[in-house]
mmCIF file of C-alpha atoms in Angstrom:
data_model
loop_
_atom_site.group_PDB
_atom_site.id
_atom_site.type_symbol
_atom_site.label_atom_id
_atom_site.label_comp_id
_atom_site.label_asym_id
_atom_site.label_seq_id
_atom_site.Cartn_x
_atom_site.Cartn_y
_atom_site.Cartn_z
ATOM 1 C CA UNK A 1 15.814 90.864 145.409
ATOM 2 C CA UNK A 2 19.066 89.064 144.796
ATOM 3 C CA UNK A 3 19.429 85.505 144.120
ATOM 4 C CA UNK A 4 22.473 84.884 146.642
ATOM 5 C CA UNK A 5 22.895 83.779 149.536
ATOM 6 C CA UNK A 6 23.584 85.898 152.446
ATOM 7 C CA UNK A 7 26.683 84.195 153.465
ATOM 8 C CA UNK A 8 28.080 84.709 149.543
ATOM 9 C CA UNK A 9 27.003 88.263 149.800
ATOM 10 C CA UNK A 10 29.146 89.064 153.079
ATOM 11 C CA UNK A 11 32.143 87.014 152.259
ATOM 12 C CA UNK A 12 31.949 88.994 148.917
ATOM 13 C CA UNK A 13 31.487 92.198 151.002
ATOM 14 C CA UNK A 14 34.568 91.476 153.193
ATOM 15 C CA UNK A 15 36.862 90.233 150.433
ATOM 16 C CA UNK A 16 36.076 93.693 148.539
ATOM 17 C CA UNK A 17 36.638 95.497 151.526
ATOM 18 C CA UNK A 18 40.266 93.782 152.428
ATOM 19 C CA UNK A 19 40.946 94.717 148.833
ATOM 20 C CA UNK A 20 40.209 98.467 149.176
ATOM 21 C CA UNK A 21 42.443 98.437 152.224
ATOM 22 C CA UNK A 22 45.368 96.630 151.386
ATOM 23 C CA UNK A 23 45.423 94.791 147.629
ATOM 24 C CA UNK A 24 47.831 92.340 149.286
ATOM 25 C CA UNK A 25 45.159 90.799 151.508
ATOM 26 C CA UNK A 26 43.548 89.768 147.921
ATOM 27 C CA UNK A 27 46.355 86.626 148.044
ATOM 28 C CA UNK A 28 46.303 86.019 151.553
ATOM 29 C CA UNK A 29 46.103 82.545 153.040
ATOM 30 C CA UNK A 30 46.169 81.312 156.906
ATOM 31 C CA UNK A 31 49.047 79.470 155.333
ATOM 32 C CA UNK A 32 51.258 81.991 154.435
ATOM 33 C CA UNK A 33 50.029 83.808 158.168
ATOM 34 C CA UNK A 34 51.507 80.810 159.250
ATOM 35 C CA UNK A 35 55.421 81.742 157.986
ATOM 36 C CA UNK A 36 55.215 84.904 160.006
ATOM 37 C CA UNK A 37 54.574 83.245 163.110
ATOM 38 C CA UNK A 38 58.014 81.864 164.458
ATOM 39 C CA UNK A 39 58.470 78.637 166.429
ATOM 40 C CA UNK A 40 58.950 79.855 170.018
ATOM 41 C CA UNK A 41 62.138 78.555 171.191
ATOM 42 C CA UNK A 42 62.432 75.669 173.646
ATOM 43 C CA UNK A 43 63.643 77.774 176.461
ATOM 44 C CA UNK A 44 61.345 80.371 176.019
ATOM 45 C CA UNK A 45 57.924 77.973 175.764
ATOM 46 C CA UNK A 46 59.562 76.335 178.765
ATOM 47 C CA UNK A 47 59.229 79.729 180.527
ATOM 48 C CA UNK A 48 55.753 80.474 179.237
ATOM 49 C CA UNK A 49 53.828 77.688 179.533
ATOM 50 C CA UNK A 50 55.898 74.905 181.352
ATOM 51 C CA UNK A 51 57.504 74.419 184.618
ATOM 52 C CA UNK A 52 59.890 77.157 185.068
ATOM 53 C CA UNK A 53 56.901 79.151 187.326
ATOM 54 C CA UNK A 54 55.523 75.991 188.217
ATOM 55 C CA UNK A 55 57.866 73.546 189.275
ATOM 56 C CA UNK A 56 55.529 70.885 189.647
ATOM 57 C CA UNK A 57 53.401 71.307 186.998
ATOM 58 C CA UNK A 58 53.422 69.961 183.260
ATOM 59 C CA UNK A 59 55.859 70.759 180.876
ATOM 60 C CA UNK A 60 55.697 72.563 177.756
ATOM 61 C CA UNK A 61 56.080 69.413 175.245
ATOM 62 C CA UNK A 62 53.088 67.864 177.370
ATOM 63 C CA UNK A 63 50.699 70.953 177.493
ATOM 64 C CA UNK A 64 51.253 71.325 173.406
ATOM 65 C CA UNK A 65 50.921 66.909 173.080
ATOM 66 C CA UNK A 66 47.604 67.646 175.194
ATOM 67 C CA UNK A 67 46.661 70.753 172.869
ATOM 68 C CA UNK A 68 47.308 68.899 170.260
ATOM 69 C CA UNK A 69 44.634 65.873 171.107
ATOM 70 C CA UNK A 70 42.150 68.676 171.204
ATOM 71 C CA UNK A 71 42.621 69.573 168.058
ATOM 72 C CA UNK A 72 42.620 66.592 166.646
ATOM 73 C CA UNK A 73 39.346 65.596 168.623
ATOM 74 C CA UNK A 74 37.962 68.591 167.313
ATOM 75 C CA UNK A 75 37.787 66.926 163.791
ATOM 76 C CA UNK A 76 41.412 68.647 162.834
ATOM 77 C CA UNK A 77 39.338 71.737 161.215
ATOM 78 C CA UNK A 78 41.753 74.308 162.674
ATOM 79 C CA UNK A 79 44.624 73.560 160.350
ATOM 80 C CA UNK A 80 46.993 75.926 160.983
ATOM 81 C CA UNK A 81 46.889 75.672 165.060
ATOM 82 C CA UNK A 82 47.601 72.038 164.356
ATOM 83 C CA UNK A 83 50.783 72.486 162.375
ATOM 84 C CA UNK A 84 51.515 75.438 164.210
ATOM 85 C CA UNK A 85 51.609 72.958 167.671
ATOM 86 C CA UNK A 86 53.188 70.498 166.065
ATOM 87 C CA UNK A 87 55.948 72.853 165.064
ATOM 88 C CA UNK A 88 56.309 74.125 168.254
ATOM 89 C CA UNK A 89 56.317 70.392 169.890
ATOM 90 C CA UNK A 90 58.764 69.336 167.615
ATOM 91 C CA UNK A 91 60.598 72.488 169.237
ATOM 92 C CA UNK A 92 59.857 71.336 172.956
ATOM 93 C CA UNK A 93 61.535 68.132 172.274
ATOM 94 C CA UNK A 94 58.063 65.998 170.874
ATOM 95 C CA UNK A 95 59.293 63.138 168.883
ATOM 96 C CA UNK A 96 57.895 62.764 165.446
ATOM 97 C CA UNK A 97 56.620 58.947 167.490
ATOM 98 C CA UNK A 98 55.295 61.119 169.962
ATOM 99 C CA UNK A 99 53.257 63.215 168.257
ATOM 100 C CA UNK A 100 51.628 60.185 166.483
ATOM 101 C CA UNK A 101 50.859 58.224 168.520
ATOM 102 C CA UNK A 102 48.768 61.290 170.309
ATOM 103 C CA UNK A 103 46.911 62.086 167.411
ATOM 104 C CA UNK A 104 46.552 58.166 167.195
ATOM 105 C CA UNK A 105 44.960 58.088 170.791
ATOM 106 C CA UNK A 106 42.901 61.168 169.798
ATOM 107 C CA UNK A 107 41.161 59.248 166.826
ATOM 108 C CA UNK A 108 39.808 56.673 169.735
ATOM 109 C CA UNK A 109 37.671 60.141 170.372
ATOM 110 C CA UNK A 110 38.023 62.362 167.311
ATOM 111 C CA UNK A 111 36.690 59.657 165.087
ATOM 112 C CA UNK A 112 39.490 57.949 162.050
ATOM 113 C CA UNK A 113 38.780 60.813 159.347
ATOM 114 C CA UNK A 114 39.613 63.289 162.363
ATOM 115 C CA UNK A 115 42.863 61.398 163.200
ATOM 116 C CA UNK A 116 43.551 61.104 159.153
ATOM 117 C CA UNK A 117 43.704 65.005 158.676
ATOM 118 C CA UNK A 118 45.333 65.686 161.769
ATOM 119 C CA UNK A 119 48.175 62.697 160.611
ATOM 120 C CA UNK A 120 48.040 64.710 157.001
ATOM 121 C CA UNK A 121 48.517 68.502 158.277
ATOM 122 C CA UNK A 122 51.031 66.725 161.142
ATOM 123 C CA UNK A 123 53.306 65.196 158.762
ATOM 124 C CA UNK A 124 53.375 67.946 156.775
ATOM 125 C CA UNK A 125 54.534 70.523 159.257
ATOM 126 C CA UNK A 126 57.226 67.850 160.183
ATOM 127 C CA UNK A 127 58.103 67.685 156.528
ATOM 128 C CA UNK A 128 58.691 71.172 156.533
ATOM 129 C CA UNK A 129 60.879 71.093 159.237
ATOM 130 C CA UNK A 130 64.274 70.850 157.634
ATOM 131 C CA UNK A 131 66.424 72.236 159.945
ATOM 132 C CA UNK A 132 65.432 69.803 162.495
ATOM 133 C CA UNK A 133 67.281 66.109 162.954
ATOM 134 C CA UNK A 134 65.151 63.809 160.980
ATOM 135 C CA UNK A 135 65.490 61.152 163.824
ATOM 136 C CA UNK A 136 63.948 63.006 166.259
#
């Protein structure tokens, strides 16, 4: 009988498989996922998601602000949706006021450490974001 736990003993088992099958997995982080996932661009998440097949409906810098309080309300754990949305809200025309003051409303239900980490991972995807106009 083994001494660890069963949790150790599968994460163990699935890192040593992703090894076998590509040594490059080894390294792999959600962050660096993250760089191969491209910020949509404006037009395109206005087509998707916004009001080009629904007139009347919300736009796409709303439906990621609202995606982003969920996030955040869900205690910020999912760390690269939340800079990935904030990336691509930035990209929809979300202010960098915007998008705090909705993760500021969120901590009113996510709780303050829940609004902290969401502020954190936030402000670093907007750091990141140098090829944007700082003002905006």
């Amino acid at each position: 009988m083994t001494d660890q736990n069963p949790f150790a003993q599968m994460m163990k088992m699935g890192q040593d498989w992703a090894r076998k099958m590509n040594p490059a997995l080894e390294s792999f982080t959600p962050k660096g996922f993250e760089q191969l996932w491209p910020t949509m661009p404006k037009e395109m998440m206005e087509a998707f998601m916004g009001r080009t097949l629904n007139p009347e409906g919300l736009t796409a810098k709303t439906r990621l602000l609202l995606t982003l309080t969920g996030l955040t309300i869900l205690g910020a754990q999912a760390e690269s949706q939340l800079r990935l949305t904030v990336r691509h809200a930035r990209e929809a025309g979300a202010t960098k006021q915007e998008i705090a003051e909705t993760i500021a409303q969120a901590g009113m239900f996510g709780g303050v450490p829940a609004m902290t980490k969401a502020m954190e991972l936030a402000t670093e995807a907007m750091d990141e974001d140098t090829g944007k106009d700082t003002a905006r």
